[in-house]
JSON list of C-alpha atoms in Angstrom, two decimals:
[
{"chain": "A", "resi": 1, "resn": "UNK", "atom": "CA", "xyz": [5.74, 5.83, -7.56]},
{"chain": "A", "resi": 2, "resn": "UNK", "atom": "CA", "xyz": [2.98, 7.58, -4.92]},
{"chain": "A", "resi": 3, "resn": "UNK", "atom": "CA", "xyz": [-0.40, 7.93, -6.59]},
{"chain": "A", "resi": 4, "resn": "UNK", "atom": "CA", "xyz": [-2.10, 11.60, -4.96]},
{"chain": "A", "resi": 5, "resn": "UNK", "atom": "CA", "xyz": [-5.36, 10.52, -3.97]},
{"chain": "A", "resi": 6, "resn": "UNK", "atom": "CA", "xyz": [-6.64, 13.78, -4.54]},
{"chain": "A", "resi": 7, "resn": "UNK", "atom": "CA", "xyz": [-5.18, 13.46, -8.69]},
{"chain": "A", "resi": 8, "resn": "UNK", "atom": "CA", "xyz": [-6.67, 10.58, -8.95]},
{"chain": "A", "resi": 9, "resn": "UNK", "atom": "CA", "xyz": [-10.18, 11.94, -7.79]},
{"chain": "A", "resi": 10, "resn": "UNK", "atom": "CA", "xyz": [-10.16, 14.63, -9.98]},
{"chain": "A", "resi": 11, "resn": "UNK", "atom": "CA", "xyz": [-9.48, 12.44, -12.75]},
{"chain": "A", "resi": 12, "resn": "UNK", "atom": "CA", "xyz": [-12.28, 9.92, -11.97]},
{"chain": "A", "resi": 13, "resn": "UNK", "atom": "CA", "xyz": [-14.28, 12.78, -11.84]},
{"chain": "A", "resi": 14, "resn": "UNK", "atom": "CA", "xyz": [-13.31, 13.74, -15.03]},
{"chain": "A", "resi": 15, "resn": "UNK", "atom": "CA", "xyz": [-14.01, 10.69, -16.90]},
{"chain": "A", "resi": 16, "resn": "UNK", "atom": "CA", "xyz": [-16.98, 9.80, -15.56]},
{"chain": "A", "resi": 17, "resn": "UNK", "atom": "CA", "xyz": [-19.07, 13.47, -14.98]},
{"chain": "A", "resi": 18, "resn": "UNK", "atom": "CA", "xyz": [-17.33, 15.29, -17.87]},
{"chain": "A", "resi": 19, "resn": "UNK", "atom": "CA", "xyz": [-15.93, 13.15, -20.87]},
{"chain": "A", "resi": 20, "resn": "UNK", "atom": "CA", "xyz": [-18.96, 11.00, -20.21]},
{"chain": "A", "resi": 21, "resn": "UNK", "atom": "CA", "xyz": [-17.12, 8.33, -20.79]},
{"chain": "A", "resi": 22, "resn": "UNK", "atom": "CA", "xyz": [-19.03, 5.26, -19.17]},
{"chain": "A", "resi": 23, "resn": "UNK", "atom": "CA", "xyz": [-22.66, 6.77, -20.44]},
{"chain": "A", "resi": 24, "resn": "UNK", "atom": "CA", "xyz": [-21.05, 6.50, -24.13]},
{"chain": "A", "resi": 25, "resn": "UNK", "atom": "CA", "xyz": [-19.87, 2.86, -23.71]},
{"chain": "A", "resi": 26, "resn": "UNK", "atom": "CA", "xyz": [-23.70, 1.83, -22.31]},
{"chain": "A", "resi": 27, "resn": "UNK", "atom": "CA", "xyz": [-25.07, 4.17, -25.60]},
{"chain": "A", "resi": 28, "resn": "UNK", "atom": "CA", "xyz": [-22.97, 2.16, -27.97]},
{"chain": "A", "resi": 29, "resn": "UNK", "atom": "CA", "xyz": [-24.96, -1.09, -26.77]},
{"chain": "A", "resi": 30, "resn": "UNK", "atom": "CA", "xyz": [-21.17, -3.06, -26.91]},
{"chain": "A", "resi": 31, "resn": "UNK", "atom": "CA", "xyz": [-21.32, -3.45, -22.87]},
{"chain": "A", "resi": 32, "resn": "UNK", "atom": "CA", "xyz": [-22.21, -6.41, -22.37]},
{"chain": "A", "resi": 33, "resn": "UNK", "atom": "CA", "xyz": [-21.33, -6.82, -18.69]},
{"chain": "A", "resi": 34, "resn": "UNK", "atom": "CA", "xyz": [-24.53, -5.86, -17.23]},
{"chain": "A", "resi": 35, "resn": "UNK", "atom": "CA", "xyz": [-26.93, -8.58, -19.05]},
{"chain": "A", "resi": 36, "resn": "UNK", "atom": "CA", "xyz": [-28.09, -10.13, -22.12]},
{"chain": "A", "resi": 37, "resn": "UNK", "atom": "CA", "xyz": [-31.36, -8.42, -22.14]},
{"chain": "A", "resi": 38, "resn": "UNK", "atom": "CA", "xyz": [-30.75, -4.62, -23.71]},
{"chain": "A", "resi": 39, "resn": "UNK", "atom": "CA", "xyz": [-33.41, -3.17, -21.52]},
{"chain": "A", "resi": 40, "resn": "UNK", "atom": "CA", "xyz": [-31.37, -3.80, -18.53]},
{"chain": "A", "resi": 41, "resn": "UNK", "atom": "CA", "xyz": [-28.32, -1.47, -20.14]},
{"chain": "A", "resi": 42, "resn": "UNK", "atom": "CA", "xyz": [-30.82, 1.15, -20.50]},
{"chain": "A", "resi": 43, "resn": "UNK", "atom": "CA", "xyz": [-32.00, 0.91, -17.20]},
{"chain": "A", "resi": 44, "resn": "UNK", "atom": "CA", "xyz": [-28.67, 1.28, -15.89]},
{"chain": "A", "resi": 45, "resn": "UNK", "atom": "CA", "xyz": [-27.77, 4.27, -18.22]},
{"chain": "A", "resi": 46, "resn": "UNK", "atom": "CA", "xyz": [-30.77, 6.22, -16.97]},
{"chain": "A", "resi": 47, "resn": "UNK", "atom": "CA", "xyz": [-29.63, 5.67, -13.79]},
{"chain": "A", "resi": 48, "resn": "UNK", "atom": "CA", "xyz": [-26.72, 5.72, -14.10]},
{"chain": "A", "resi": 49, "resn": "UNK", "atom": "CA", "xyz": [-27.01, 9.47, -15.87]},
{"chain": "A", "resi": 50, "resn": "UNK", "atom": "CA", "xyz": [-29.22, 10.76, -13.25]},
{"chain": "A", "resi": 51, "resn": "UNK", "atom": "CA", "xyz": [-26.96, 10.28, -10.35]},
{"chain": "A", "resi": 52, "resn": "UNK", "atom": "CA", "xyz": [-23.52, 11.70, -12.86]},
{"chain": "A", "resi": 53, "resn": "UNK", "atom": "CA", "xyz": [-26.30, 14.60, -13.21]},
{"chain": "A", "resi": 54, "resn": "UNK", "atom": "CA", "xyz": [-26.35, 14.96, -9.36]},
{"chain": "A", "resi": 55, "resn": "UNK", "atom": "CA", "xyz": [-22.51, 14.81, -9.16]},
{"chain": "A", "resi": 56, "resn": "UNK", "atom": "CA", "xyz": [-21.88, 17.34, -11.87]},
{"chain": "A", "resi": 57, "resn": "UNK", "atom": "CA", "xyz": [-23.13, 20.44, -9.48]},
{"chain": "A", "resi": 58, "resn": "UNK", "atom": "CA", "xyz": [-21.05, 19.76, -6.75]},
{"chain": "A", "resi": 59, "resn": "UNK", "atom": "CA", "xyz": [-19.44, 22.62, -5.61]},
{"chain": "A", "resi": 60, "resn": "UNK", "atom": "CA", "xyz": [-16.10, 20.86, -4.97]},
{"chain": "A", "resi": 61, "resn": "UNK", "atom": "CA", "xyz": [-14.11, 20.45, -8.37]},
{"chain": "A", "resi": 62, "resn": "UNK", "atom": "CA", "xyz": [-12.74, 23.28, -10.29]},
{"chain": "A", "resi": 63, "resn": "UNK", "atom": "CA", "xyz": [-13.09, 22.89, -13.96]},
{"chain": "A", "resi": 64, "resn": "UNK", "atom": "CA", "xyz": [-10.97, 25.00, -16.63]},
{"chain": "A", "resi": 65, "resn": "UNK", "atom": "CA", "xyz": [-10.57, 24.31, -19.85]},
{"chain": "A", "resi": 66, "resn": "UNK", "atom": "CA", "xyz": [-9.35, 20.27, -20.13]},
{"chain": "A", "resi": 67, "resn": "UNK", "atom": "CA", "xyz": [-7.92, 20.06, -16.53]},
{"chain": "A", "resi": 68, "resn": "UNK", "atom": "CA", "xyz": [-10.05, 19.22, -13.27]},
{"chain": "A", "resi": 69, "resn": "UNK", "atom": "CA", "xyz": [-9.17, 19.86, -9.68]},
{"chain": "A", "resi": 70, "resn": "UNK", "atom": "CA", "xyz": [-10.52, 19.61, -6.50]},
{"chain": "A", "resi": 71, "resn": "UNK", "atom": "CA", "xyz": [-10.67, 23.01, -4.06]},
{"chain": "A", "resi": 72, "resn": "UNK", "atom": "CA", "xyz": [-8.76, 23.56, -0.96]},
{"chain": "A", "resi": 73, "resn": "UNK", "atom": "CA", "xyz": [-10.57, 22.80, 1.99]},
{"chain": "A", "resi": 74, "resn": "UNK", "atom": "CA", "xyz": [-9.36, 22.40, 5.39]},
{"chain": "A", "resi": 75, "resn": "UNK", "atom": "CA", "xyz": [-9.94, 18.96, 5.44]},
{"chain": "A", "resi": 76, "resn": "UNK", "atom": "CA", "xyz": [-7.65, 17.73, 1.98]},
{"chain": "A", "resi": 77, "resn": "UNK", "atom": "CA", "xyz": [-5.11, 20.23, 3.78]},
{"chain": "A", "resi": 78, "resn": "UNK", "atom": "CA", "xyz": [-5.01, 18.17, 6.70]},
{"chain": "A", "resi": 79, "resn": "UNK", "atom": "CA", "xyz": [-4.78, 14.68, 4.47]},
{"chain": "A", "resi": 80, "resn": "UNK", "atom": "CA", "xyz": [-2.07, 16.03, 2.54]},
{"chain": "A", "resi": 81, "resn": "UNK", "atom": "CA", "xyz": [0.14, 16.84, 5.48]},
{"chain": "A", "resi": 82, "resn": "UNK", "atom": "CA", "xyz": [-0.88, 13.54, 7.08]},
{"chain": "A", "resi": 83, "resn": "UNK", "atom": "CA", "xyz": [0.46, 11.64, 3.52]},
{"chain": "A", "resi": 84, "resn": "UNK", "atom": "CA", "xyz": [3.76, 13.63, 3.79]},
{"chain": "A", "resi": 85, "resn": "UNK", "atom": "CA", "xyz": [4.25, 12.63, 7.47]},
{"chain": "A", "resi": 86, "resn": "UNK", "atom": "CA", "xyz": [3.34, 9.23, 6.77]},
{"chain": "A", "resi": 87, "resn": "UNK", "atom": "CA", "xyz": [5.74, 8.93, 3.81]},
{"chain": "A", "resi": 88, "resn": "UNK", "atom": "CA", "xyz": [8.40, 10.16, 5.68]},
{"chain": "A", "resi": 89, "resn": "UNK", "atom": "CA", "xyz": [7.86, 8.46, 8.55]},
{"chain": "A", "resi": 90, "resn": "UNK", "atom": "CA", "xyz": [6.89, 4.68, 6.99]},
{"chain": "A", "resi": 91, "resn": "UNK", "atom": "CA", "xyz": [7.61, 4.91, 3.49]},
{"chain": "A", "resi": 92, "resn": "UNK", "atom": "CA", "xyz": [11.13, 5.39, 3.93]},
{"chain": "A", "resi": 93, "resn": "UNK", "atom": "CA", "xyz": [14.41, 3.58, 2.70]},
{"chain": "A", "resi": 94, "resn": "UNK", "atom": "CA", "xyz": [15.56, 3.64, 5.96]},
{"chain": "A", "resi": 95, "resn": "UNK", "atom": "CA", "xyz": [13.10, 0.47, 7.40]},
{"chain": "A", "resi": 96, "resn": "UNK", "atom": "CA", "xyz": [13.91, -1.79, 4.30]},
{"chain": "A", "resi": 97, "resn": "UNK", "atom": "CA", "xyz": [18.12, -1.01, 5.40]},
{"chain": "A", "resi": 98, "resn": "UNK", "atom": "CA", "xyz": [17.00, -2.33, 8.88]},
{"chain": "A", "resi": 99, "resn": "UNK", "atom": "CA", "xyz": [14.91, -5.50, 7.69]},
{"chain": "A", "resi": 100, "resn": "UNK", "atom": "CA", "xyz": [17.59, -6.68, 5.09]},
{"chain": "A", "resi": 101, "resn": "UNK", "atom": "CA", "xyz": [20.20, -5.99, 7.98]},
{"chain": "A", "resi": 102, "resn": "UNK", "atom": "CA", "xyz": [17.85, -8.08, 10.36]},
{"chain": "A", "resi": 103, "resn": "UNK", "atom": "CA", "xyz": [17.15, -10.68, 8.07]},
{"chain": "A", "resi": 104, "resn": "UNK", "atom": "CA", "xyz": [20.61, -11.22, 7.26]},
{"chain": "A", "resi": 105, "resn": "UNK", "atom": "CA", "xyz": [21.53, -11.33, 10.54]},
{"chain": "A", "resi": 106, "resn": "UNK", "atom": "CA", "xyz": [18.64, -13.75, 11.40]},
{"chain": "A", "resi": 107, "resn": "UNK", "atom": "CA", "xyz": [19.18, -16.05, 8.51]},
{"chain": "A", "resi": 108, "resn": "UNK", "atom": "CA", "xyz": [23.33, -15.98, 9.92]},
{"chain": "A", "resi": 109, "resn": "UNK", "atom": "CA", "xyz": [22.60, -16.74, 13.30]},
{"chain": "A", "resi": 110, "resn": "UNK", "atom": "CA", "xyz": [19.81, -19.62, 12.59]},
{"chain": "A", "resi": 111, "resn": "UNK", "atom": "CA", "xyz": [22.18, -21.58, 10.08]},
{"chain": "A", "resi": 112, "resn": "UNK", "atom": "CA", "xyz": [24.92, -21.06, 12.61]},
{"chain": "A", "resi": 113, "resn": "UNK", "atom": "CA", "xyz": [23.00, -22.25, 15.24]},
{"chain": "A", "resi": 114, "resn": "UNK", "atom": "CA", "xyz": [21.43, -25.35, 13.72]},
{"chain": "A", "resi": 115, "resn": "UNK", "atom": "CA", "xyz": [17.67, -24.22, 14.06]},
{"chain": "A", "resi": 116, "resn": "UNK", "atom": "CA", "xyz": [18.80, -24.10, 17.93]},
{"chain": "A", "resi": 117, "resn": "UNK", "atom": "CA", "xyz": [18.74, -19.86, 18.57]},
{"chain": "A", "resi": 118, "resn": "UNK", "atom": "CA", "xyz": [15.11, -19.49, 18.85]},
{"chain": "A", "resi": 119, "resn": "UNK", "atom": "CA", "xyz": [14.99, -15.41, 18.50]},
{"chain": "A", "resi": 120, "resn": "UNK", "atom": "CA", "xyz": [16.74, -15.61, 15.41]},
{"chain": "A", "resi": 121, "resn": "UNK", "atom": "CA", "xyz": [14.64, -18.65, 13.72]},
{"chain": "A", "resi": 122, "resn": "UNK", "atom": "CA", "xyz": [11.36, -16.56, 14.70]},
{"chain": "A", "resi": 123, "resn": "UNK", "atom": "CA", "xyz": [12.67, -13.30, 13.00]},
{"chain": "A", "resi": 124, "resn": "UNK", "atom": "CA", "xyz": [14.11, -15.53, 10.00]},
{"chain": "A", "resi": 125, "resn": "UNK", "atom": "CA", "xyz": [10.48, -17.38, 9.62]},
{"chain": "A", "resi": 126, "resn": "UNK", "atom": "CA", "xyz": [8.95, -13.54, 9.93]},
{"chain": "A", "resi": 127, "resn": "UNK", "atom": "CA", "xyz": [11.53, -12.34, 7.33]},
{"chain": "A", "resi": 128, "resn": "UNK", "atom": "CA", "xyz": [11.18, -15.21, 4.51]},
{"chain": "A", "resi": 129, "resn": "UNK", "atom": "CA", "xyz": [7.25, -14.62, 5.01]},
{"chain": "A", "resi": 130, "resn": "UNK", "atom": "CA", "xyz": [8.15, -11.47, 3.78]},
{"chain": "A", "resi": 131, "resn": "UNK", "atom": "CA", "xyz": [10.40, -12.22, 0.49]},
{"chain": "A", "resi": 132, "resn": "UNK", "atom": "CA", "xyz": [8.00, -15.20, -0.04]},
{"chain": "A", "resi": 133, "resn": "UNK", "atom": "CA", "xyz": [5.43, -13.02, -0.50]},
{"chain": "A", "resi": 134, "resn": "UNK", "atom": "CA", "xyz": [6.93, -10.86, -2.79]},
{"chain": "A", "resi": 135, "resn": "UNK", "atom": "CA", "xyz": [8.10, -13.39, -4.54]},
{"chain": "A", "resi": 136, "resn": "UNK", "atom": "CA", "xyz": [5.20, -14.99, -4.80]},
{"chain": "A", "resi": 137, "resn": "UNK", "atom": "CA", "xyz": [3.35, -11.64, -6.43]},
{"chain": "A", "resi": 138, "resn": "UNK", "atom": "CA", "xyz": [6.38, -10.83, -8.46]},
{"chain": "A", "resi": 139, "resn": "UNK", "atom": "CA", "xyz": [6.09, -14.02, -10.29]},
{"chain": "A", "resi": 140, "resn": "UNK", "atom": "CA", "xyz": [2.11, -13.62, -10.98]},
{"chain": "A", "resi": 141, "resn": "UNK", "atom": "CA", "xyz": [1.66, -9.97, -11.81]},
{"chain": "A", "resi": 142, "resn": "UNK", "atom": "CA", "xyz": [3.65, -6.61, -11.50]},
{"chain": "A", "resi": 143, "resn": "UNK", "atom": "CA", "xyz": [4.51, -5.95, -7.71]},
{"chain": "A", "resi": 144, "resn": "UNK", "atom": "CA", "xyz": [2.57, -3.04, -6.41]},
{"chain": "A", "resi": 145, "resn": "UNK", "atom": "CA", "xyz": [3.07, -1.16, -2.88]},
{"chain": "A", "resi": 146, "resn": "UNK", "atom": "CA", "xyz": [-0.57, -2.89, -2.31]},
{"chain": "A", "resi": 147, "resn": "UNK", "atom": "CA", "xyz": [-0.16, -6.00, -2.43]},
{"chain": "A", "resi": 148, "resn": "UNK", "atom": "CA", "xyz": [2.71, -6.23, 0.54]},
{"chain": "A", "resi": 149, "resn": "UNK", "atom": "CA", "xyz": [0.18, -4.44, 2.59]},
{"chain": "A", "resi": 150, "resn": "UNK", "atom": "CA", "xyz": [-0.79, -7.75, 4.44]},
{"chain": "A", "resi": 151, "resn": "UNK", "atom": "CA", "xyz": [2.46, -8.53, 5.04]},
{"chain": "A", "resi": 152, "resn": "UNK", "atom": "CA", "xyz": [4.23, -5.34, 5.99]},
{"chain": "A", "resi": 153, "resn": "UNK", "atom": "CA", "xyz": [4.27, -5.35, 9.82]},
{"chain": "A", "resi": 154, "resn": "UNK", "atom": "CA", "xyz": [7.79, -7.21, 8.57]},
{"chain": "A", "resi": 155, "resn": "UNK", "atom": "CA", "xyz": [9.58, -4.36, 7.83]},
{"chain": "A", "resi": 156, "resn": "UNK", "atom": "CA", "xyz": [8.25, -2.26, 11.04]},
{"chain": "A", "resi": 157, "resn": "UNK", "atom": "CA", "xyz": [8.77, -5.02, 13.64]},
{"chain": "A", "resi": 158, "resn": "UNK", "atom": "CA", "xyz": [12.90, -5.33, 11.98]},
{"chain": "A", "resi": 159, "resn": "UNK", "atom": "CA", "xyz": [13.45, -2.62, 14.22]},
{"chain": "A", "resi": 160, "resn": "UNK", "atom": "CA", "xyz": [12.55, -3.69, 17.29]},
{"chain": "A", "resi": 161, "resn": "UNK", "atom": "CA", "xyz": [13.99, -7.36, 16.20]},
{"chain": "A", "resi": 162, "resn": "UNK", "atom": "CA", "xyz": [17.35, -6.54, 15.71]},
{"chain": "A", "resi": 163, "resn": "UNK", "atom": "CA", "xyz": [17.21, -5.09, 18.97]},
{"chain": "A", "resi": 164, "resn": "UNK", "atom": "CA", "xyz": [16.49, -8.23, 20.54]},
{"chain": "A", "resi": 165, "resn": "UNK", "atom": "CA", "xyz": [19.00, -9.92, 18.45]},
{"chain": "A", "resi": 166, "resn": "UNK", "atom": "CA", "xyz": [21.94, -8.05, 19.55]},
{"chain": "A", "resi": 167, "resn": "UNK", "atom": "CA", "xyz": [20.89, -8.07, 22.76]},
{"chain": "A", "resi": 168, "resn": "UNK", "atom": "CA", "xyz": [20.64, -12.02, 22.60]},
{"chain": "A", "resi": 169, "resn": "UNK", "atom": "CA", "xyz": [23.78, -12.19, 21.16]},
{"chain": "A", "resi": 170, "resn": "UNK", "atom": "CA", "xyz": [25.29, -9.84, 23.97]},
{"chain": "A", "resi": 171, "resn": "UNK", "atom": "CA", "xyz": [24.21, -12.33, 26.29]},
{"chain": "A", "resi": 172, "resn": "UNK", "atom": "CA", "xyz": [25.25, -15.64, 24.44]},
{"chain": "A", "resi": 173, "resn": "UNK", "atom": "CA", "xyz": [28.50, -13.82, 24.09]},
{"chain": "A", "resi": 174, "resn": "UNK", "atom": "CA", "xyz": [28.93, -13.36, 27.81]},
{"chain": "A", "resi": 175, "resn": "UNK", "atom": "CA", "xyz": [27.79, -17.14, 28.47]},
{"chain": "A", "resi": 176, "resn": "UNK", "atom": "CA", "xyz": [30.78, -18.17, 26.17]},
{"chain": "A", "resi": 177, "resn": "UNK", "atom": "CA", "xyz": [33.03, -15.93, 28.24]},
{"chain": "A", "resi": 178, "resn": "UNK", "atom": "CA", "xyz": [31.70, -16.85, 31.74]},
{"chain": "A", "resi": 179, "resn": "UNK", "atom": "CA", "xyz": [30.93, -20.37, 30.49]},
{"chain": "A", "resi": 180, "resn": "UNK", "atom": "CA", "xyz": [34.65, -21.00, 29.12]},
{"chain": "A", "resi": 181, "resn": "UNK", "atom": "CA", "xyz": [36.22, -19.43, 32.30]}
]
């Protein structure tokens, strides 16, 4: 599921500028996450209202009736065909088709080899870094597109490493020929 940054704006904007939402929780005295002392939360609703004051002229957000949006500039035109290339481009099924064909392949040729084909043991150890880390997040907390962030050059670099493993392989292939001639 792809969040729309600009959505999620709008609702923020919302919440906090409209509904009122966080000045209410600091007038019911119940937030406690600021300090002990009740001054403080007073303090920080009078600031806090001033600069929601400041935000509520902006000229940017169009507000009817329960719904909030943001206008269209130039600029959030630009973003949003940026997003759509970059979906289409990187957030495609296509790349995770060419890492779980490299990885397989890798994982093949390493167990074949003995831990002796070193192209195919550095792709493996690249590709289990990958499932490791998912795994590792899956069994903590619900697996969001965010967290494989760190770890994603993975699945972009499977492209260029199955390249080199079929190439390799070409040329272990012709070594057996030549070799066993």
């Amino acid at each position: 599921m792809t969040m729309s940054y600009f959505d999620e704006l709008s609702k923020i904007y919302k919440r906090t500028v409209i509904e009122k939402k966080y000045i209410a929780e600091l007038e019911s005295g119940k937030w406690k996450q600021i300090s002990s002392d009740k001054s403080d939360n007073d303090e920080v609703k009078v600031f806090y209202q001033s600069v929601m004051n400041e935000r509520s002229n902006s000229d940017n957000y169009i507000i009817s009736n329960d719904s909030v949006g943001l206008k269209e500039t130039f600029a959030k035109k630009i973003y949003e065909y940026y997003e759509i290339f970059c979906d289409f481009v990187f957030r495609n099924v296509l790349w995770l088709v060419i890492f779980l064909m490299t990885f397989i392949l890798s994982t093949y040729r390493t167990l074949k080899s003995g831990l002796k084909d070193k192209d195919a043991f550095i792709v493996f150890l690249i590709g289990i870094m990958f499932v490791s880390k998912a795994l590792l997040v899956s069994s903590v907390e619900s697996s969001l597109v965010r967290y494989s962030y760190t770890v994603e050059f993975a699945i972009f670099l499977s492209l260029p490493f199955l390249i080199v493993l079929l190439k390799s392989k070409k040329v272990l292939f012709q070594k057996n020929i030549n070799h066993n001639k």
